[in-house]
Amino acid sequence: MSHLEYWTEARSRLQFILDCKIASPLGYIERHGLPCAARSASNNDGGDCLMIRHLSIVTCICLAATGLAATGLAAQLRRPDFSGTWQVDPIRSSKETRLVRWIEPPPTNGWFFSLVPERFTHHEPYLVIVDAHGQRIKMTTDGKEKVNQLSSGLVHRSKTRWDGNELVTEWSIERDGKTSVRGMDRRSLSADGEELIDDRTIAVSFAEQHFRIVWVKNE
Protein backbone atom coordinates (compact mmCIF):
# COMPACT_ATOMS: atom_id res chain seq x y z
CA MET A 1 0.00 0.00 0.00
CA SER A 2 1.44 3.41 -0.96
CA HIS A 3 1.81 6.31 1.51
CA LEU A 4 -1.09 8.11 -0.18
CA GLU A 5 -3.40 5.09 0.04
CA TYR A 6 -2.37 4.50 3.68
CA TRP A 7 -3.11 8.03 4.83
CA THR A 8 -6.32 8.23 2.77
CA GLU A 9 -7.60 5.07 4.46
CA ALA A 10 -6.50 6.34 7.89
CA ARG A 11 -8.29 9.62 7.37
CA SER A 12 -11.46 7.82 6.20
CA ARG A 13 -11.44 5.67 9.34
CA LEU A 14 -10.99 8.72 11.57
CA GLN A 15 -13.85 10.47 9.80
CA PHE A 16 -16.04 7.38 10.31
CA ILE A 17 -15.20 7.37 14.04
CA LEU A 18 -15.96 11.08 14.21
CA ASP A 19 -19.33 10.62 12.51
CA CYS A 20 -20.23 7.75 14.86
CA LYS A 21 -19.19 9.67 17.97
CA ILE A 22 -21.32 12.63 16.95
CA ALA A 23 -24.30 10.63 15.67
CA SER A 24 -24.61 8.48 18.80
CA PRO A 25 -25.07 11.32 21.37
CA LEU A 26 -27.25 13.32 19.00
CA GLY A 27 -29.51 10.31 18.44
CA TYR A 28 -29.79 9.81 22.19
CA ILE A 29 -30.69 13.46 22.68
CA GLU A 30 -33.33 13.28 19.94
CA ARG A 31 -34.93 10.23 21.59
CA HIS A 32 -34.64 11.17 25.29
CA GLY A 33 -33.92 14.85 25.46
CA LEU A 34 -30.96 16.27 27.39
CA PRO A 35 -30.21 13.87 30.28
CA CYS A 36 -28.32 16.43 32.32
CA ALA A 37 -28.68 18.82 35.17
CA ALA A 38 -28.60 21.91 33.01
CA ARG A 39 -31.26 24.49 33.72
CA SER A 40 -33.69 25.56 31.05
CA ALA A 41 -32.81 28.53 28.92
CA SER A 42 -35.05 30.72 31.06
CA ASN A 43 -33.48 29.48 34.29
CA ASN A 44 -29.84 28.99 33.34
CA ASP A 45 -27.29 30.06 35.93
CA GLY A 46 -24.27 28.89 33.95
CA GLY A 47 -24.52 25.12 34.61
CA ASP A 48 -23.12 22.91 31.83
CA CYS A 49 -24.72 19.83 30.38
CA LEU A 50 -22.49 16.77 30.92
CA MET A 51 -23.58 15.23 27.61
CA ILE A 52 -22.71 18.41 25.69
CA ARG A 53 -19.31 18.59 27.38
CA HIS A 54 -18.58 14.97 26.48
CA LEU A 55 -19.71 15.57 22.91
CA SER A 56 -17.44 18.61 22.59
CA ILE A 57 -14.43 16.74 23.98
CA VAL A 58 -14.95 13.78 21.65
CA THR A 59 -15.41 16.10 18.68
CA CYS A 60 -12.22 18.04 19.44
CA ILE A 61 -10.17 14.84 19.90
CA CYS A 62 -11.40 13.36 16.63
CA LEU A 63 -10.86 16.59 14.71
CA ALA A 64 -7.34 16.85 16.11
CA ALA A 65 -6.60 13.26 15.10
CA THR A 66 -7.94 13.92 11.62
CA GLY A 67 -5.73 17.01 11.37
CA LEU A 68 -2.68 15.00 12.42
CA ALA A 69 -3.42 12.41 9.74
CA ALA A 70 -3.71 15.14 7.12
CA THR A 71 -0.44 16.68 8.31
CA GLY A 72 1.27 13.30 8.10
CA LEU A 73 -0.08 12.82 4.59
CA ALA A 74 1.23 16.21 3.50
CA ALA A 75 4.66 15.40 4.95
CA GLN A 76 4.75 12.10 3.07
CA LEU A 77 3.82 13.82 -0.18
CA ARG A 78 6.51 16.50 0.06
CA ARG A 79 9.29 15.19 -2.13
CA PRO A 80 12.33 16.93 -3.65
CA ASP A 81 11.67 18.32 -7.12
CA PHE A 82 14.59 17.55 -9.43
CA SER A 83 13.29 19.71 -12.28
CA GLY A 84 15.86 21.93 -13.94
CA THR A 85 18.92 21.87 -16.17
CA TRP A 86 22.00 20.49 -14.44
CA GLN A 87 25.67 20.96 -15.39
CA VAL A 88 28.32 18.66 -13.91
CA ASP A 89 31.03 20.16 -11.70
CA PRO A 90 34.02 17.95 -12.62
CA ILE A 91 36.31 19.46 -9.99
CA ARG A 92 34.09 18.46 -7.09
CA SER A 93 33.10 15.08 -8.55
CA SER A 94 35.04 11.93 -7.71
CA LYS A 95 35.25 8.22 -8.48
CA GLU A 96 36.56 4.96 -7.05
CA THR A 97 37.35 1.90 -9.17
CA ARG A 98 37.52 -1.74 -8.17
CA LEU A 99 38.90 -3.91 -10.95
CA VAL A 100 37.45 -7.38 -11.22
CA ARG A 101 39.78 -8.44 -14.00
CA TRP A 102 41.86 -6.37 -16.36
CA ILE A 103 40.49 -5.98 -19.85
CA GLU A 104 40.91 -2.30 -20.60
CA PRO A 105 41.86 0.74 -18.52
CA PRO A 106 38.97 2.32 -16.60
CA PRO A 107 37.86 5.90 -17.32
CA THR A 108 40.14 8.63 -15.99
CA ASN A 109 39.00 11.69 -14.04
CA GLY A 110 38.69 13.46 -17.37
CA TRP A 111 35.53 11.42 -17.92
CA PHE A 112 33.59 13.91 -15.83
CA PHE A 113 34.41 16.67 -18.33
CA SER A 114 32.69 14.63 -21.05
CA LEU A 115 29.35 14.58 -19.22
CA VAL A 116 26.86 16.83 -20.99
CA PRO A 117 24.14 18.86 -19.27
CA GLU A 118 20.94 17.04 -18.43
CA ARG A 119 17.46 18.49 -18.15
CA PHE A 120 15.11 16.95 -15.57
CA THR A 121 11.35 17.34 -15.87
CA HIS A 122 9.87 16.07 -12.62
CA HIS A 123 6.14 15.92 -11.91
CA GLU A 124 5.63 13.22 -9.31
CA PRO A 125 5.57 10.33 -10.02
CA TYR A 126 6.87 11.04 -13.54
CA LEU A 127 10.49 11.89 -14.28
CA VAL A 128 12.04 12.54 -17.69
CA ILE A 129 15.77 13.10 -18.20
CA VAL A 130 17.00 14.52 -21.51
CA ASP A 131 20.71 15.11 -22.14
CA ALA A 132 22.28 17.66 -24.48
CA HIS A 133 22.45 15.03 -27.26
CA GLY A 134 18.68 14.57 -27.16
CA GLN A 135 18.74 11.15 -25.48
CA ARG A 136 15.57 10.78 -23.41
CA ILE A 137 14.95 8.50 -20.43
CA LYS A 138 11.42 8.26 -19.03
CA MET A 139 10.91 6.90 -15.52
CA THR A 140 8.33 6.80 -12.74
CA THR A 141 9.10 6.89 -9.02
CA ASP A 142 6.65 4.12 -8.05
CA GLY A 143 9.12 1.24 -8.49
CA LYS A 144 7.59 -0.02 -11.73
CA GLU A 145 9.90 -1.17 -14.50
CA LYS A 146 10.36 1.24 -17.41
CA VAL A 147 11.97 0.38 -20.74
CA ASN A 148 13.51 3.03 -23.01
CA GLN A 149 14.86 2.42 -26.49
CA LEU A 150 18.22 4.08 -27.02
CA SER A 151 20.29 4.62 -30.15
CA SER A 152 22.40 1.86 -31.77
CA GLY A 153 19.90 -0.81 -30.73
CA LEU A 154 20.52 -0.40 -27.00
CA VAL A 155 17.77 -0.75 -24.40
CA HIS A 156 17.68 1.05 -21.05
CA ARG A 157 15.70 -0.87 -18.40
CA SER A 158 15.13 0.70 -14.98
CA LYS A 159 13.16 0.79 -11.74
CA THR A 160 13.01 3.98 -9.67
CA ARG A 161 11.80 4.41 -6.08
CA TRP A 162 12.03 6.81 -3.17
CA ASP A 163 14.28 6.04 -0.21
CA GLY A 164 13.41 8.85 2.16
CA ASN A 165 14.24 11.99 0.17
CA GLU A 166 16.68 10.17 -2.09
CA LEU A 167 15.65 8.97 -5.52
CA VAL A 168 17.10 5.52 -6.26
CA THR A 169 17.23 4.14 -9.80
CA GLU A 170 18.47 0.64 -10.55
CA TRP A 171 19.13 0.24 -14.26
CA SER A 172 20.74 -1.88 -16.94
CA ILE A 173 21.80 -1.46 -20.56
CA GLU A 174 20.96 -4.31 -22.91
CA ARG A 175 21.74 -5.23 -26.47
CA ASP A 176 20.04 -8.12 -28.26
CA GLY A 177 18.50 -9.20 -24.96
CA LYS A 178 21.86 -9.44 -23.16
CA THR A 179 22.83 -7.16 -20.29
CA SER A 180 26.18 -5.43 -20.78
CA VAL A 181 26.11 -2.82 -18.00
CA ARG A 182 24.31 -2.59 -14.68
CA GLY A 183 24.15 0.43 -12.45
CA MET A 184 22.42 2.37 -9.72
CA ASP A 185 21.92 6.10 -9.25
CA ARG A 186 21.12 7.49 -5.82
CA ARG A 187 20.15 11.13 -6.33
CA SER A 188 19.60 13.81 -3.70
CA LEU A 189 19.28 17.59 -3.60
CA SER A 190 21.14 20.08 -1.45
CA ALA A 191 19.13 22.05 1.09
CA ASP A 192 18.95 25.09 -1.21
CA GLY A 193 18.01 22.97 -4.23
CA GLU A 194 20.93 24.29 -6.27
CA GLU A 195 23.03 21.10 -6.28
CA LEU A 196 22.12 17.59 -7.31
CA ILE A 197 24.33 14.83 -5.89
CA ASP A 198 24.35 11.57 -7.84
CA ASP A 199 26.04 8.63 -6.12
CA ARG A 200 26.37 6.29 -9.08
CA THR A 201 27.57 2.70 -9.27
CA ILE A 202 28.40 1.14 -12.63
CA ALA A 203 29.27 -2.56 -12.93
CA VAL A 204 30.67 -4.17 -16.06
CA SER A 205 32.42 -7.49 -16.60
CA PHE A 206 35.86 -6.22 -15.64
CA ALA A 207 35.25 -3.53 -13.03
CA GLU A 208 32.88 -1.87 -10.63
CA GLN A 209 33.08 1.89 -10.28
CA HIS A 210 31.59 4.24 -7.73
CA PHE A 211 31.08 7.87 -8.69
CA ARG A 212 29.96 10.93 -6.80
CA ILE A 213 28.78 13.29 -9.51
CA VAL A 214 28.03 16.84 -8.43
CA TRP A 215 25.65 18.73 -10.67
CA VAL A 216 24.89 22.45 -10.33
CA LYS A 217 21.67 24.03 -11.53
CA ASN A 218 21.90 26.24 -14.60
CA GLU A 219 18.28 27.30 -14.69
PDB file of C-alpha atoms in Angstrom:
ATOM      1  CA  MET A   1       0.000   0.000   0.000  1.00  0.00           C
ATOM      2  CA  SER A   2       1.436   3.409  -0.956  1.00  0.00           C
ATOM      3  CA  HIS A   3       1.814   6.306   1.508  1.00  0.00           C
ATOM      4  CA  LEU A   4      -1.094   8.105  -0.182  1.00  0.00           C
ATOM      5  CA  GLU A   5      -3.400   5.087   0.045  1.00  0.00           C
ATOM      6  CA  TYR A   6      -2.367   4.501   3.684  1.00  0.00           C
ATOM      7  CA  TRP A   7      -3.114   8.027   4.830  1.00  0.00           C
ATOM      8  CA  THR A   8      -6.317   8.234   2.771  1.00  0.00           C
ATOM      9  CA  GLU A   9      -7.601   5.068   4.460  1.00  0.00           C
ATOM     10  CA  ALA A  10      -6.504   6.342   7.888  1.00  0.00           C
ATOM     11  CA  ARG A  11      -8.288   9.620   7.367  1.00  0.00           C
ATOM     12  CA  SER A  12     -11.461   7.818   6.197  1.00  0.00           C
ATOM     13  CA  ARG A  13     -11.437   5.675   9.337  1.00  0.00           C
ATOM     14  CA  LEU A  14     -10.989   8.717  11.569  1.00  0.00           C
ATOM     15  CA  GLN A  15     -13.854  10.472   9.804  1.00  0.00           C
ATOM     16  CA  PHE A  16     -16.042   7.379  10.306  1.00  0.00           C
ATOM     17  CA  ILE A  17     -15.202   7.367  14.037  1.00  0.00           C
ATOM     18  CA  LEU A  18     -15.963  11.079  14.209  1.00  0.00           C
ATOM     19  CA  ASP A  19     -19.326  10.617  12.505  1.00  0.00           C
ATOM     20  CA  CYS A  20     -20.231   7.749  14.859  1.00  0.00           C
ATOM     21  CA  LYS A  21     -19.188   9.671  17.970  1.00  0.00           C
ATOM     22  CA  ILE A  22     -21.316  12.633  16.953  1.00  0.00           C
ATOM     23  CA  ALA A  23     -24.299  10.631  15.674  1.00  0.00           C
ATOM     24  CA  SER A  24     -24.607   8.480  18.799  1.00  0.00           C
ATOM     25  CA  PRO A  25     -25.067  11.316  21.371  1.00  0.00           C
ATOM     26  CA  LEU A  26     -27.251  13.324  18.997  1.00  0.00           C
ATOM     27  CA  GLY A  27     -29.511  10.310  18.440  1.00  0.00           C
ATOM     28  CA  TYR A  28     -29.792   9.808  22.187  1.00  0.00           C
ATOM     29  CA  ILE A  29     -30.685  13.464  22.684  1.00  0.00           C
ATOM     30  CA  GLU A  30     -33.332  13.284  19.945  1.00  0.00           C
ATOM     31  CA  ARG A  31     -34.931  10.230  21.590  1.00  0.00           C
ATOM     32  CA  HIS A  32     -34.645  11.167  25.290  1.00  0.00           C
ATOM     33  CA  GLY A  33     -33.920  14.850  25.457  1.00  0.00           C
ATOM     34  CA  LEU A  34     -30.963  16.268  27.392  1.00  0.00           C
ATOM     35  CA  PRO A  35     -30.212  13.872  30.284  1.00  0.00           C
ATOM     36  CA  CYS A  36     -28.317  16.426  32.318  1.00  0.00           C
ATOM     37  CA  ALA A  37     -28.681  18.818  35.168  1.00  0.00           C
ATOM     38  CA  ALA A  38     -28.604  21.908  33.005  1.00  0.00           C
ATOM     39  CA  ARG A  39     -31.263  24.492  33.720  1.00  0.00           C
ATOM     40  CA  SER A  40     -33.694  25.557  31.050  1.00  0.00           C
ATOM     41  CA  ALA A  41     -32.811  28.529  28.919  1.00  0.00           C
ATOM     42  CA  SER A  42     -35.050  30.720  31.058  1.00  0.00           C
ATOM     43  CA  ASN A  43     -33.479  29.483  34.289  1.00  0.00           C
ATOM     44  CA  ASN A  44     -29.836  28.995  33.338  1.00  0.00           C
ATOM     45  CA  ASP A  45     -27.291  30.061  35.928  1.00  0.00           C
ATOM     46  CA  GLY A  46     -24.267  28.889  33.951  1.00  0.00           C
ATOM     47  CA  GLY A  47     -24.520  25.116  34.612  1.00  0.00           C
ATOM     48  CA  ASP A  48     -23.116  22.906  31.826  1.00  0.00           C
ATOM     49  CA  CYS A  49     -24.718  19.831  30.385  1.00  0.00           C
ATOM     50  CA  LEU A  50     -22.487  16.773  30.917  1.00  0.00           C
ATOM     51  CA  MET A  51     -23.581  15.229  27.608  1.00  0.00           C
ATOM     52  CA  ILE A  52     -22.710  18.406  25.693  1.00  0.00           C
ATOM     53  CA  ARG A  53     -19.308  18.593  27.377  1.00  0.00           C
ATOM     54  CA  HIS A  54     -18.585  14.966  26.475  1.00  0.00           C
ATOM     55  CA  LEU A  55     -19.714  15.574  22.907  1.00  0.00           C
ATOM     56  CA  SER A  56     -17.440  18.615  22.591  1.00  0.00           C
ATOM     57  CA  ILE A  57     -14.428  16.743  23.982  1.00  0.00           C
ATOM     58  CA  VAL A  58     -14.951  13.777  21.652  1.00  0.00           C
ATOM     59  CA  THR A  59     -15.412  16.096  18.681  1.00  0.00           C
ATOM     60  CA  CYS A  60     -12.217  18.038  19.444  1.00  0.00           C
ATOM     61  CA  ILE A  61     -10.174  14.843  19.902  1.00  0.00           C
ATOM     62  CA  CYS A  62     -11.405  13.360  16.628  1.00  0.00           C
ATOM     63  CA  LEU A  63     -10.863  16.591  14.710  1.00  0.00           C
ATOM     64  CA  ALA A  64      -7.338  16.850  16.114  1.00  0.00           C
ATOM     65  CA  ALA A  65      -6.599  13.265  15.103  1.00  0.00           C
ATOM     66  CA  THR A  66      -7.942  13.922  11.620  1.00  0.00           C
ATOM     67  CA  GLY A  67      -5.735  17.007  11.373  1.00  0.00           C
ATOM     68  CA  LEU A  68      -2.682  14.998  12.418  1.00  0.00           C
ATOM     69  CA  ALA A  69      -3.422  12.414   9.743  1.00  0.00           C
ATOM     70  CA  ALA A  70      -3.709  15.138   7.118  1.00  0.00           C
ATOM     71  CA  THR A  71      -0.436  16.682   8.315  1.00  0.00           C
ATOM     72  CA  GLY A  72       1.274  13.300   8.095  1.00  0.00           C
ATOM     73  CA  LEU A  73      -0.083  12.823   4.594  1.00  0.00           C
ATOM     74  CA  ALA A  74       1.234  16.208   3.498  1.00  0.00           C
ATOM     75  CA  ALA A  75       4.663  15.399   4.952  1.00  0.00           C
ATOM     76  CA  GLN A  76       4.750  12.105   3.075  1.00  0.00           C
ATOM     77  CA  LEU A  77       3.820  13.815  -0.181  1.00  0.00           C
ATOM     78  CA  ARG A  78       6.507  16.498   0.064  1.00  0.00           C
ATOM     79  CA  ARG A  79       9.292  15.188  -2.128  1.00  0.00           C
ATOM     80  CA  PRO A  80      12.326  16.933  -3.650  1.00  0.00           C
ATOM     81  CA  ASP A  81      11.673  18.325  -7.123  1.00  0.00           C
ATOM     82  CA  PHE A  82      14.590  17.550  -9.430  1.00  0.00           C
ATOM     83  CA  SER A  83      13.286  19.713 -12.277  1.00  0.00           C
ATOM     84  CA  GLY A  84      15.856  21.934 -13.945  1.00  0.00           C
ATOM     85  CA  THR A  85      18.924  21.868 -16.171  1.00  0.00           C
ATOM     86  CA  TRP A  86      22.001  20.491 -14.443  1.00  0.00           C
ATOM     87  CA  GLN A  87      25.671  20.958 -15.389  1.00  0.00           C
ATOM     88  CA  VAL A  88      28.321  18.661 -13.913  1.00  0.00           C
ATOM     89  CA  ASP A  89      31.031  20.159 -11.696  1.00  0.00           C
ATOM     90  CA  PRO A  90      34.020  17.951 -12.622  1.00  0.00           C
ATOM     91  CA  ILE A  91      36.307  19.461  -9.992  1.00  0.00           C
ATOM     92  CA  ARG A  92      34.087  18.455  -7.091  1.00  0.00           C
ATOM     93  CA  SER A  93      33.095  15.076  -8.548  1.00  0.00           C
ATOM     94  CA  SER A  94      35.037  11.928  -7.708  1.00  0.00           C
ATOM     95  CA  LYS A  95      35.251   8.219  -8.479  1.00  0.00           C
ATOM     96  CA  GLU A  96      36.555   4.956  -7.051  1.00  0.00           C
ATOM     97  CA  THR A  97      37.349   1.901  -9.174  1.00  0.00           C
ATOM     98  CA  ARG A  98      37.524  -1.739  -8.169  1.00  0.00           C
ATOM     99  CA  LEU A  99      38.900  -3.910 -10.947  1.00  0.00           C
ATOM    100  CA  VAL A 100      37.454  -7.380 -11.219  1.00  0.00           C
ATOM    101  CA  ARG A 101      39.783  -8.438 -14.001  1.00  0.00           C
ATOM    102  CA  TRP A 102      41.864  -6.372 -16.364  1.00  0.00           C
ATOM    103  CA  ILE A 103      40.493  -5.982 -19.853  1.00  0.00           C
ATOM    104  CA  GLU A 104      40.905  -2.299 -20.601  1.00  0.00           C
ATOM    105  CA  PRO A 105      41.856   0.739 -18.521  1.00  0.00           C
ATOM    106  CA  PRO A 106      38.973   2.321 -16.598  1.00  0.00           C
ATOM    107  CA  PRO A 107      37.859   5.899 -17.318  1.00  0.00           C
ATOM    108  CA  THR A 108      40.140   8.628 -15.990  1.00  0.00           C
ATOM    109  CA  ASN A 109      39.001  11.686 -14.039  1.00  0.00           C
ATOM    110  CA  GLY A 110      38.688  13.458 -17.371  1.00  0.00           C
ATOM    111  CA  TRP A 111      35.534  11.416 -17.921  1.00  0.00           C
ATOM    112  CA  PHE A 112      33.590  13.913 -15.834  1.00  0.00           C
ATOM    113  CA  PHE A 113      34.412  16.675 -18.326  1.00  0.00           C
ATOM    114  CA  SER A 114      32.686  14.634 -21.046  1.00  0.00           C
ATOM    115  CA  LEU A 115      29.346  14.581 -19.220  1.00  0.00           C
ATOM    116  CA  VAL A 116      26.864  16.831 -20.985  1.00  0.00           C
ATOM    117  CA  PRO A 117      24.142  18.862 -19.272  1.00  0.00           C
ATOM    118  CA  GLU A 118      20.942  17.037 -18.435  1.00  0.00           C
ATOM    119  CA  ARG A 119      17.456  18.485 -18.147  1.00  0.00           C
ATOM    120  CA  PHE A 120      15.108  16.947 -15.570  1.00  0.00           C
ATOM    121  CA  THR A 121      11.350  17.342 -15.865  1.00  0.00           C
ATOM    122  CA  HIS A 122       9.870  16.067 -12.622  1.00  0.00           C
ATOM    123  CA  HIS A 123       6.135  15.922 -11.908  1.00  0.00           C
ATOM    124  CA  GLU A 124       5.627  13.217  -9.311  1.00  0.00           C
ATOM    125  CA  PRO A 125       5.574  10.329 -10.022  1.00  0.00           C
ATOM    126  CA  TYR A 126       6.867  11.041 -13.542  1.00  0.00           C
ATOM    127  CA  LEU A 127      10.489  11.891 -14.279  1.00  0.00           C
ATOM    128  CA  VAL A 128      12.038  12.542 -17.690  1.00  0.00           C
ATOM    129  CA  ILE A 129      15.773  13.103 -18.204  1.00  0.00           C
ATOM    130  CA  VAL A 130      17.001  14.525 -21.513  1.00  0.00           C
ATOM    131  CA  ASP A 131      20.706  15.109 -22.141  1.00  0.00           C
ATOM    132  CA  ALA A 132      22.281  17.662 -24.481  1.00  0.00           C
ATOM    133  CA  HIS A 133      22.454  15.033 -27.257  1.00  0.00           C
ATOM    134  CA  GLY A 134      18.679  14.569 -27.159  1.00  0.00           C
ATOM    135  CA  GLN A 135      18.736  11.152 -25.484  1.00  0.00           C
ATOM    136  CA  ARG A 136      15.571  10.782 -23.415  1.00  0.00           C
ATOM    137  CA  ILE A 137      14.947   8.497 -20.431  1.00  0.00           C
ATOM    138  CA  LYS A 138      11.421   8.263 -19.031  1.00  0.00           C
ATOM    139  CA  MET A 139      10.905   6.897 -15.519  1.00  0.00           C
ATOM    140  CA  THR A 140       8.327   6.799 -12.743  1.00  0.00           C
ATOM    141  CA  THR A 141       9.099   6.887  -9.018  1.00  0.00           C
ATOM    142  CA  ASP A 142       6.654   4.125  -8.047  1.00  0.00           C
ATOM    143  CA  GLY A 143       9.117   1.244  -8.486  1.00  0.00           C
ATOM    144  CA  LYS A 144       7.589  -0.018 -11.733  1.00  0.00           C
ATOM    145  CA  GLU A 145       9.903  -1.165 -14.500  1.00  0.00           C
ATOM    146  CA  LYS A 146      10.358   1.240 -17.408  1.00  0.00           C
ATOM    147  CA  VAL A 147      11.974   0.380 -20.737  1.00  0.00           C
ATOM    148  CA  ASN A 148      13.506   3.030 -23.012  1.00  0.00           C
ATOM    149  CA  GLN A 149      14.858   2.415 -26.491  1.00  0.00           C
ATOM    150  CA  LEU A 150      18.225   4.084 -27.023  1.00  0.00           C
ATOM    151  CA  SER A 151      20.292   4.615 -30.147  1.00  0.00           C
ATOM    152  CA  SER A 152      22.396   1.855 -31.772  1.00  0.00           C
ATOM    153  CA  GLY A 153      19.902  -0.811 -30.733  1.00  0.00           C
ATOM    154  CA  LEU A 154      20.516  -0.395 -27.004  1.00  0.00           C
ATOM    155  CA  VAL A 155      17.766  -0.752 -24.397  1.00  0.00           C
ATOM    156  CA  HIS A 156      17.684   1.047 -21.049  1.00  0.00           C
ATOM    157  CA  ARG A 157      15.702  -0.871 -18.405  1.00  0.00           C
ATOM    158  CA  SER A 158      15.130   0.705 -14.982  1.00  0.00           C
ATOM    159  CA  LYS A 159      13.157   0.794 -11.737  1.00  0.00           C
ATOM    160  CA  THR A 160      13.007   3.980  -9.672  1.00  0.00           C
ATOM    161  CA  ARG A 161      11.805   4.407  -6.084  1.00  0.00           C
ATOM    162  CA  TRP A 162      12.035   6.807  -3.166  1.00  0.00           C
ATOM    163  CA  ASP A 163      14.285   6.035  -0.210  1.00  0.00           C
ATOM    164  CA  GLY A 164      13.409   8.850   2.162  1.00  0.00           C
ATOM    165  CA  ASN A 165      14.235  11.990   0.171  1.00  0.00           C
ATOM    166  CA  GLU A 166      16.684  10.172  -2.087  1.00  0.00           C
ATOM    167  CA  LEU A 167      15.646   8.967  -5.516  1.00  0.00           C
ATOM    168  CA  VAL A 168      17.100   5.525  -6.260  1.00  0.00           C
ATOM    169  CA  THR A 169      17.229   4.140  -9.805  1.00  0.00           C
ATOM    170  CA  GLU A 170      18.475   0.640 -10.554  1.00  0.00           C
ATOM    171  CA  TRP A 171      19.128   0.240 -14.262  1.00  0.00           C
ATOM    172  CA  SER A 172      20.738  -1.880 -16.944  1.00  0.00           C
ATOM    173  CA  ILE A 173      21.803  -1.459 -20.558  1.00  0.00           C
ATOM    174  CA  GLU A 174      20.963  -4.314 -22.910  1.00  0.00           C
ATOM    175  CA  ARG A 175      21.744  -5.230 -26.474  1.00  0.00           C
ATOM    176  CA  ASP A 176      20.039  -8.125 -28.256  1.00  0.00           C
ATOM    177  CA  GLY A 177      18.500  -9.201 -24.961  1.00  0.00           C
ATOM    178  CA  LYS A 178      21.856  -9.441 -23.163  1.00  0.00           C
ATOM    179  CA  THR A 179      22.833  -7.160 -20.292  1.00  0.00           C
ATOM    180  CA  SER A 180      26.179  -5.429 -20.778  1.00  0.00           C
ATOM    181  CA  VAL A 181      26.114  -2.816 -17.997  1.00  0.00           C
ATOM    182  CA  ARG A 182      24.311  -2.591 -14.677  1.00  0.00           C
ATOM    183  CA  GLY A 183      24.151   0.428 -12.453  1.00  0.00           C
ATOM    184  CA  MET A 184      22.421   2.368  -9.724  1.00  0.00           C
ATOM    185  CA  ASP A 185      21.924   6.099  -9.252  1.00  0.00           C
ATOM    186  CA  ARG A 186      21.117   7.493  -5.821  1.00  0.00           C
ATOM    187  CA  ARG A 187      20.148  11.126  -6.330  1.00  0.00           C
ATOM    188  CA  SER A 188      19.598  13.809  -3.704  1.00  0.00           C
ATOM    189  CA  LEU A 189      19.278  17.588  -3.602  1.00  0.00           C
ATOM    190  CA  SER A 190      21.141  20.081  -1.455  1.00  0.00           C
ATOM    191  CA  ALA A 191      19.128  22.049   1.091  1.00  0.00           C
ATOM    192  CA  ASP A 192      18.946  25.091  -1.207  1.00  0.00           C
ATOM    193  CA  GLY A 193      18.015  22.965  -4.235  1.00  0.00           C
ATOM    194  CA  GLU A 194      20.930  24.292  -6.265  1.00  0.00           C
ATOM    195  CA  GLU A 195      23.026  21.099  -6.283  1.00  0.00           C
ATOM    196  CA  LEU A 196      22.116  17.586  -7.313  1.00  0.00           C
ATOM    197  CA  ILE A 197      24.328  14.825  -5.894  1.00  0.00           C
ATOM    198  CA  ASP A 198      24.345  11.572  -7.839  1.00  0.00           C
ATOM    199  CA  ASP A 199      26.040   8.632  -6.115  1.00  0.00           C
ATOM    200  CA  ARG A 200      26.374   6.289  -9.081  1.00  0.00           C
ATOM    201  CA  THR A 201      27.574   2.699  -9.269  1.00  0.00           C
ATOM    202  CA  ILE A 202      28.405   1.136 -12.634  1.00  0.00           C
ATOM    203  CA  ALA A 203      29.271  -2.560 -12.932  1.00  0.00           C
ATOM    204  CA  VAL A 204      30.674  -4.173 -16.062  1.00  0.00           C
ATOM    205  CA  SER A 205      32.415  -7.486 -16.602  1.00  0.00           C
ATOM    206  CA  PHE A 206      35.857  -6.220 -15.644  1.00  0.00           C
ATOM    207  CA  ALA A 207      35.248  -3.528 -13.030  1.00  0.00           C
ATOM    208  CA  GLU A 208      32.882  -1.870 -10.635  1.00  0.00           C
ATOM    209  CA  GLN A 209      33.078   1.888 -10.276  1.00  0.00           C
ATOM    210  CA  HIS A 210      31.586   4.244  -7.733  1.00  0.00           C
ATOM    211  CA  PHE A 211      31.077   7.873  -8.687  1.00  0.00           C
ATOM    212  CA  ARG A 212      29.958  10.934  -6.799  1.00  0.00           C
ATOM    213  CA  ILE A 213      28.776  13.288  -9.514  1.00  0.00           C
ATOM    214  CA  VAL A 214      28.035  16.839  -8.428  1.00  0.00           C
ATOM    215  CA  TRP A 215      25.647  18.733 -10.672  1.00  0.00           C
ATOM    216  CA  VAL A 216      24.887  22.452 -10.332  1.00  0.00           C
ATOM    217  CA  LYS A 217      21.665  24.032 -11.529  1.00  0.00           C
ATOM    218  CA  ASN A 218      21.903  26.242 -14.604  1.00  0.00           C
ATOM    219  CA  GLU A 219      18.280  27.304 -14.692  1.00  0.00           C
TER     220      GLU A 219
END
